[in-house]
Amino acid sequence: GTRVLDFGAGVGDLAALLLDRELHVAGHDPSPAARASLTRRFGTRPGFLGTLGPDDRQQFDVVLMAEVIEHVLDNDLETTLARVARFTAAGGLVVVTTPNNEDLELGMCVDPLANVVFHRWQHVRSFTRDTLAARMAQVGFEEVVTHELELSEQLYVPFDRIWGKHEMDPSAASHIVSLRGDVATANGGRQNLVYVGRRRV
């Protein structure tokens, strides 16, 4: 019965994984074209709760903001995070993933024709564990845990109940046990932060 919102759903690849796990999932994207695409892709799938625009008021048990926060322009950040908080039910969870302490300068490129400098993946900000938790606290979330992870198939897929090797016992993998127990985990190259916060009641 858990209601999950994929915030910044884009083409819906994360939503598809959640629907495969029989969760009740909605998608939010500011783009009307993206929302229409999500409806075409998932409109008849069991568990799909539809799409939300910026002005919708529904609330969810879990809001996932996966690789989104680093793209939001400065002028839109406060409004975007307020929307995340509005979509999260009191006592509900938000999960934010973003690069860990990314050196933005290393990703900069130059378009010599237009004489424009830009980040190759359009990232506009970087977070550490502390700065991400502090920023989310400003919009009403208490940190449950923040992990520093390498988001690698080799570290997680073998233990997955759908795609994994079923002879591999997740309880034998310390990083899986830590993640499931909300114990701060540092794994692999630690390139990504995974922040879990609870919206204050």
PDB file of N, CA and C in Angstrom, residues 92-148:
ATOM      1  N   GLY A  92       6.438  10.996   6.388  1.00  0.00           N
ATOM      2  CA  GLY A  92       6.895  10.248   5.218  1.00  0.00           C
ATOM      3  C   GLY A  92       8.378  10.474   4.959  1.00  0.00           C
ATOM      4  N   LEU A  93       8.903   9.729   4.006  1.00  0.00           N
ATOM      5  CA  LEU A  93      10.333   9.752   3.708  1.00  0.00           C
ATOM      6  C   LEU A  93      10.622  10.392   2.356  1.00  0.00           C
ATOM      7  N   VAL A  94      11.747  11.068   2.286  1.00  0.00           N
ATOM      8  CA  VAL A  94      12.304  11.515   1.021  1.00  0.00           C
ATOM      9  C   VAL A  94      13.657  10.832   0.856  1.00  0.00           C
ATOM     10  N   VAL A  95      13.946  10.398  -0.363  1.00  0.00           N
ATOM     11  CA  VAL A  95      15.247   9.814  -0.685  1.00  0.00           C
ATOM     12  C   VAL A  95      15.848  10.660  -1.797  1.00  0.00           C
ATOM     13  N   VAL A  96      17.015  11.252  -1.533  1.00  0.00           N
ATOM     14  CA  VAL A  96      17.682  12.123  -2.500  1.00  0.00           C
ATOM     15  C   VAL A  96      19.024  11.499  -2.848  1.00  0.00           C
ATOM     16  N   THR A  97      19.261  11.283  -4.144  1.00  0.00           N
ATOM     17  CA  THR A  97      20.584  10.840  -4.564  1.00  0.00           C
ATOM     18  C   THR A  97      21.223  11.938  -5.403  1.00  0.00           C
ATOM     19  N   THR A  98      22.533  12.100  -5.233  1.00  0.00           N
ATOM     20  CA  THR A  98      23.282  13.134  -5.951  1.00  0.00           C
ATOM     21  C   THR A  98      24.759  12.776  -5.896  1.00  0.00           C
ATOM     22  N   PRO A  99      25.570  13.269  -6.823  1.00  0.00           N
ATOM     23  CA  PRO A  99      27.009  13.012  -6.702  1.00  0.00           C
ATOM     24  C   PRO A  99      27.563  13.503  -5.372  1.00  0.00           C
ATOM     25  N   ASN A 100      28.554  12.788  -4.875  1.00  0.00           N
ATOM     26  CA  ASN A 100      29.154  13.066  -3.576  1.00  0.00           C
ATOM     27  C   ASN A 100      30.346  13.999  -3.742  1.00  0.00           C
ATOM     28  N   ASN A 101      30.201  15.237  -3.237  1.00  0.00           N
ATOM     29  CA  ASN A 101      31.301  16.196  -3.221  1.00  0.00           C
ATOM     30  C   ASN A 101      31.950  16.325  -4.600  1.00  0.00           C
ATOM     31  N   GLU A 102      31.118  16.473  -5.603  1.00  0.00           N
ATOM     32  CA  GLU A 102      31.599  16.556  -6.995  1.00  0.00           C
ATOM     33  C   GLU A 102      32.382  17.847  -7.216  1.00  0.00           C
ATOM     34  N   ASP A 103      33.528  17.735  -7.857  1.00  0.00           N
ATOM     35  CA  ASP A 103      34.284  18.905  -8.282  1.00  0.00           C
ATOM     36  C   ASP A 103      33.716  19.343  -9.627  1.00  0.00           C
ATOM     37  N   LEU A 104      32.859  20.348  -9.606  1.00  0.00           N
ATOM     38  CA  LEU A 104      32.163  20.757 -10.821  1.00  0.00           C
ATOM     39  C   LEU A 104      33.126  21.216 -11.908  1.00  0.00           C
ATOM     40  N   GLU A 105      34.267  21.786 -11.511  1.00  0.00           N
ATOM     41  CA  GLU A 105      35.227  22.280 -12.503  1.00  0.00           C
ATOM     42  C   GLU A 105      35.728  21.163 -13.414  1.00  0.00           C
ATOM     43  N   LEU A 106      35.823  19.940 -12.868  1.00  0.00           N
ATOM     44  CA  LEU A 106      36.335  18.824 -13.672  1.00  0.00           C
ATOM     45  C   LEU A 106      35.359  18.410 -14.762  1.00  0.00           C
ATOM     46  N   GLY A 107      34.092  18.809 -14.647  1.00  0.00           N
ATOM     47  CA  GLY A 107      33.094  18.457 -15.652  1.00  0.00           C
ATOM     48  C   GLY A 107      32.778  19.571 -16.630  1.00  0.00           C
ATOM     49  N   MET A 108      33.547  20.661 -16.566  1.00  0.00           N
ATOM     50  CA  MET A 108      33.228  21.803 -17.419  1.00  0.00           C
ATOM     51  C   MET A 108      33.757  21.608 -18.838  1.00  0.00           C
ATOM     52  N   CYS A 109      32.964  22.101 -19.799  1.00  0.00           N
ATOM     53  CA  CYS A 109      33.312  22.032 -21.218  1.00  0.00           C
ATOM     54  C   CYS A 109      33.158  23.429 -21.824  1.00  0.00           C
ATOM     55  N   VAL A 110      33.762  23.620 -22.988  1.00  0.00           N
ATOM     56  CA  VAL A 110      33.661  24.888 -23.704  1.00  0.00           C
ATOM     57  C   VAL A 110      33.099  24.632 -25.084  1.00  0.00           C
ATOM     58  N   ASP A 111      32.083  25.420 -25.446  1.00  0.00           N
ATOM     59  CA  ASP A 111      31.599  25.441 -26.824  1.00  0.00           C
ATOM     60  C   ASP A 111      32.339  26.584 -27.513  1.00  0.00           C
ATOM     61  N   PRO A 112      33.331  26.278 -28.367  1.00  0.00           N
ATOM     62  CA  PRO A 112      34.151  27.348 -28.942  1.00  0.00           C
ATOM     63  C   PRO A 112      33.385  28.219 -29.937  1.00  0.00           C
ATOM     64  N   LEU A 113      32.315  27.691 -30.520  1.00  0.00           N
ATOM     65  CA  LEU A 113      31.547  28.493 -31.481  1.00  0.00           C
ATOM     66  C   LEU A 113      30.692  29.533 -30.777  1.00  0.00           C
ATOM     67  N   ALA A 114      30.041  29.119 -29.685  1.00  0.00           N
ATOM     68  CA  ALA A 114      29.179  30.046 -28.950  1.00  0.00           C
ATOM     69  C   ALA A 114      29.926  30.749 -27.822  1.00  0.00           C
ATOM     70  N   ASN A 115      31.168  30.332 -27.568  1.00  0.00           N
ATOM     71  CA  ASN A 115      31.974  30.891 -26.491  1.00  0.00           C
ATOM     72  C   ASN A 115      31.247  30.764 -25.148  1.00  0.00           C
ATOM     73  N   VAL A 116      30.731  29.540 -24.882  1.00  0.00           N
ATOM     74  CA  VAL A 116      29.970  29.259 -23.673  1.00  0.00           C
ATOM     75  C   VAL A 116      30.670  28.143 -22.910  1.00  0.00           C
ATOM     76  N   VAL A 117      30.773  28.304 -21.577  1.00  0.00           N
ATOM     77  CA  VAL A 117      31.299  27.265 -20.699  1.00  0.00           C
ATOM     78  C   VAL A 117      30.112  26.620 -20.000  1.00  0.00           C
ATOM     79  N   PHE A 118      30.080  25.284 -19.970  1.00  0.00           N
ATOM     80  CA  PHE A 118      28.951  24.584 -19.361  1.00  0.00           C
ATOM     81  C   PHE A 118      29.427  23.264 -18.783  1.00  0.00           C
ATOM     82  N   HIS A 119      28.648  22.727 -17.839  1.00  0.00           N
ATOM     83  CA  HIS A 119      28.944  21.421 -17.264  1.00  0.00           C
ATOM     84  C   HIS A 119      28.396  20.349 -18.196  1.00  0.00           C
ATOM     85  N   ARG A 120      29.192  19.338 -18.449  1.00  0.00           N
ATOM     86  CA  ARG A 120      28.809  18.344 -19.466  1.00  0.00           C
ATOM     87  C   ARG A 120      27.503  17.623 -19.148  1.00  0.00           C
ATOM     88  N   TRP A 121      27.138  17.544 -17.843  1.00  0.00           N
ATOM     89  CA  TRP A 121      25.864  16.911 -17.481  1.00  0.00           C
ATOM     90  C   TRP A 121      24.872  17.926 -16.915  1.00  0.00           C
ATOM     91  N   GLN A 122      25.183  19.196 -17.103  1.00  0.00           N
ATOM     92  CA  GLN A 122      24.337  20.297 -16.632  1.00  0.00           C
ATOM     93  C   GLN A 122      24.156  20.293 -15.109  1.00  0.00           C
ATOM     94  N   HIS A 123      25.188  19.909 -14.384  1.00  0.00           N
ATOM     95  CA  HIS A 123      25.153  20.020 -12.928  1.00  0.00           C
ATOM     96  C   HIS A 123      25.486  21.462 -12.542  1.00  0.00           C
ATOM     97  N   VAL A 124      24.742  21.992 -11.580  1.00  0.00           N
ATOM     98  CA  VAL A 124      24.960  23.383 -11.180  1.00  0.00           C
ATOM     99  C   VAL A 124      25.361  23.517  -9.711  1.00  0.00           C
ATOM    100  N   ARG A 125      25.355  22.398  -8.957  1.00  0.00           N
ATOM    101  CA  ARG A 125      25.764  22.467  -7.548  1.00  0.00           C
ATOM    102  C   ARG A 125      26.295  21.112  -7.112  1.00  0.00           C
ATOM    103  N   SER A 126      27.032  21.143  -5.991  1.00  0.00           N
ATOM    104  CA  SER A 126      27.627  19.937  -5.427  1.00  0.00           C
ATOM    105  C   SER A 126      27.320  19.890  -3.939  1.00  0.00           C
ATOM    106  N   PHE A 127      27.135  18.675  -3.410  1.00  0.00           N
ATOM    107  CA  PHE A 127      26.808  18.490  -2.001  1.00  0.00           C
ATOM    108  C   PHE A 127      27.785  17.522  -1.336  1.00  0.00           C
ATOM    109  N   THR A 128      27.970  17.744  -0.038  1.00  0.00           N
ATOM    110  CA  THR A 128      28.588  16.759   0.841  1.00  0.00           C
ATOM    111  C   THR A 128      27.463  16.182   1.704  1.00  0.00           C
ATOM    112  N   ARG A 129      27.806  15.176   2.519  1.00  0.00           N
ATOM    113  CA  ARG A 129      26.801  14.622   3.442  1.00  0.00           C
ATOM    114  C   ARG A 129      26.196  15.722   4.307  1.00  0.00           C
ATOM    115  N   ASP A 130      27.054  16.576   4.853  1.00  0.00           N
ATOM    116  CA  ASP A 130      26.583  17.600   5.781  1.00  0.00           C
ATOM    117  C   ASP A 130      25.754  18.676   5.082  1.00  0.00           C
ATOM    118  N   THR A 131      26.216  19.133   3.911  1.00  0.00           N
ATOM    119  CA  THR A 131      25.480  20.219   3.249  1.00  0.00           C
ATOM    120  C   THR A 131      24.143  19.736   2.705  1.00  0.00           C
ATOM    121  N   LEU A 132      24.068  18.475   2.284  1.00  0.00           N
ATOM    122  CA  LEU A 132      22.783  17.958   1.794  1.00  0.00           C
ATOM    123  C   LEU A 132      21.792  17.826   2.944  1.00  0.00           C
ATOM    124  N   ALA A 133      22.237  17.288   4.069  1.00  0.00           N
ATOM    125  CA  ALA A 133      21.347  17.154   5.225  1.00  0.00           C
ATOM    126  C   ALA A 133      20.889  18.523   5.713  1.00  0.00           C
ATOM    127  N   ALA A 134      21.799  19.496   5.716  1.00  0.00           N
ATOM    128  CA  ALA A 134      21.436  20.843   6.160  1.00  0.00           C
ATOM    129  C   ALA A 134      20.431  21.482   5.217  1.00  0.00           C
ATOM    130  N   ARG A 135      20.622  21.267   3.915  1.00  0.00           N
ATOM    131  CA  ARG A 135      19.689  21.882   2.941  1.00  0.00           C
ATOM    132  C   ARG A 135      18.299  21.271   3.066  1.00  0.00           C
ATOM    133  N   MET A 136      18.221  19.962   3.262  1.00  0.00           N
ATOM    134  CA  MET A 136      16.917  19.324   3.397  1.00  0.00           C
ATOM    135  C   MET A 136      16.250  19.694   4.719  1.00  0.00           C
ATOM    136  N   ALA A 137      17.042  19.953   5.750  1.00  0.00           N
ATOM    137  CA  ALA A 137      16.483  20.384   7.032  1.00  0.00           C
ATOM    138  C   ALA A 137      15.772  21.723   6.896  1.00  0.00           C
ATOM    139  N   GLN A 138      16.259  22.569   5.987  1.00  0.00           N
ATOM    140  CA  GLN A 138      15.642  23.879   5.779  1.00  0.00           C
ATOM    141  C   GLN A 138      14.218  23.787   5.240  1.00  0.00           C
ATOM    142  N   VAL A 139      13.866  22.659   4.630  1.00  0.00           N
ATOM    143  CA  VAL A 139      12.503  22.506   4.107  1.00  0.00           C
ATOM    144  C   VAL A 139      11.716  21.465   4.899  1.00  0.00           C
ATOM    145  N   GLY A 140      12.179  21.146   6.128  1.00  0.00           N
ATOM    146  CA  GLY A 140      11.350  20.365   7.033  1.00  0.00           C
ATOM    147  C   GLY A 140      11.641  18.885   7.137  1.00  0.00           C
ATOM    148  N   PHE A 141      12.856  18.449   6.755  1.00  0.00           N
ATOM    149  CA  PHE A 141      13.193  17.032   6.842  1.00  0.00           C
ATOM    150  C   PHE A 141      14.266  16.800   7.904  1.00  0.00           C
ATOM    151  N   GLU A 142      14.088  15.736   8.674  1.00  0.00           N
ATOM    152  CA  GLU A 142      15.107  15.285   9.614  1.00  0.00           C
ATOM    153  C   GLU A 142      15.868  14.132   8.969  1.00  0.00           C
ATOM    154  N   GLU A 143      17.181  14.191   9.020  1.00  0.00           N
ATOM    155  CA  GLU A 143      18.005  13.140   8.432  1.00  0.00           C
ATOM    156  C   GLU A 143      17.796  11.825   9.180  1.00  0.00           C
ATOM    157  N   VAL A 144      17.476  10.775   8.441  1.00  0.00           N
ATOM    158  CA  VAL A 144      17.452   9.419   8.984  1.00  0.00           C
ATOM    159  C   VAL A 144      18.841   8.816   8.834  1.00  0.00           C
ATOM    160  N   VAL A 145      19.386   8.917   7.623  1.00  0.00           N
ATOM    161  CA  VAL A 145      20.713   8.391   7.345  1.00  0.00           C
ATOM    162  C   VAL A 145      21.172   8.953   6.001  1.00  0.00           C
ATOM    163  N   THR A 146      22.484   9.094   5.835  1.00  0.00           N
ATOM    164  CA  THR A 146      23.049   9.432   4.530  1.00  0.00           C
ATOM    165  C   THR A 146      24.161   8.440   4.233  1.00  0.00           C
ATOM    166  N   HIS A 147      24.061   7.797   3.083  1.00  0.00           N
ATOM    167  CA  HIS A 147      25.063   6.825   2.654  1.00  0.00           C
ATOM    168  C   HIS A 147      25.987   7.461   1.617  1.00  0.00           C
ATOM    169  N   GLU A 148      27.234   6.983   1.552  1.00  0.00           N
ATOM    170  CA  GLU A 148      28.172   7.341   0.494  1.00  0.00           C
ATOM    171  C   GLU A 148      28.438   6.060  -0.294  1.00  0.00           C
TER     172      GLU A 148
END
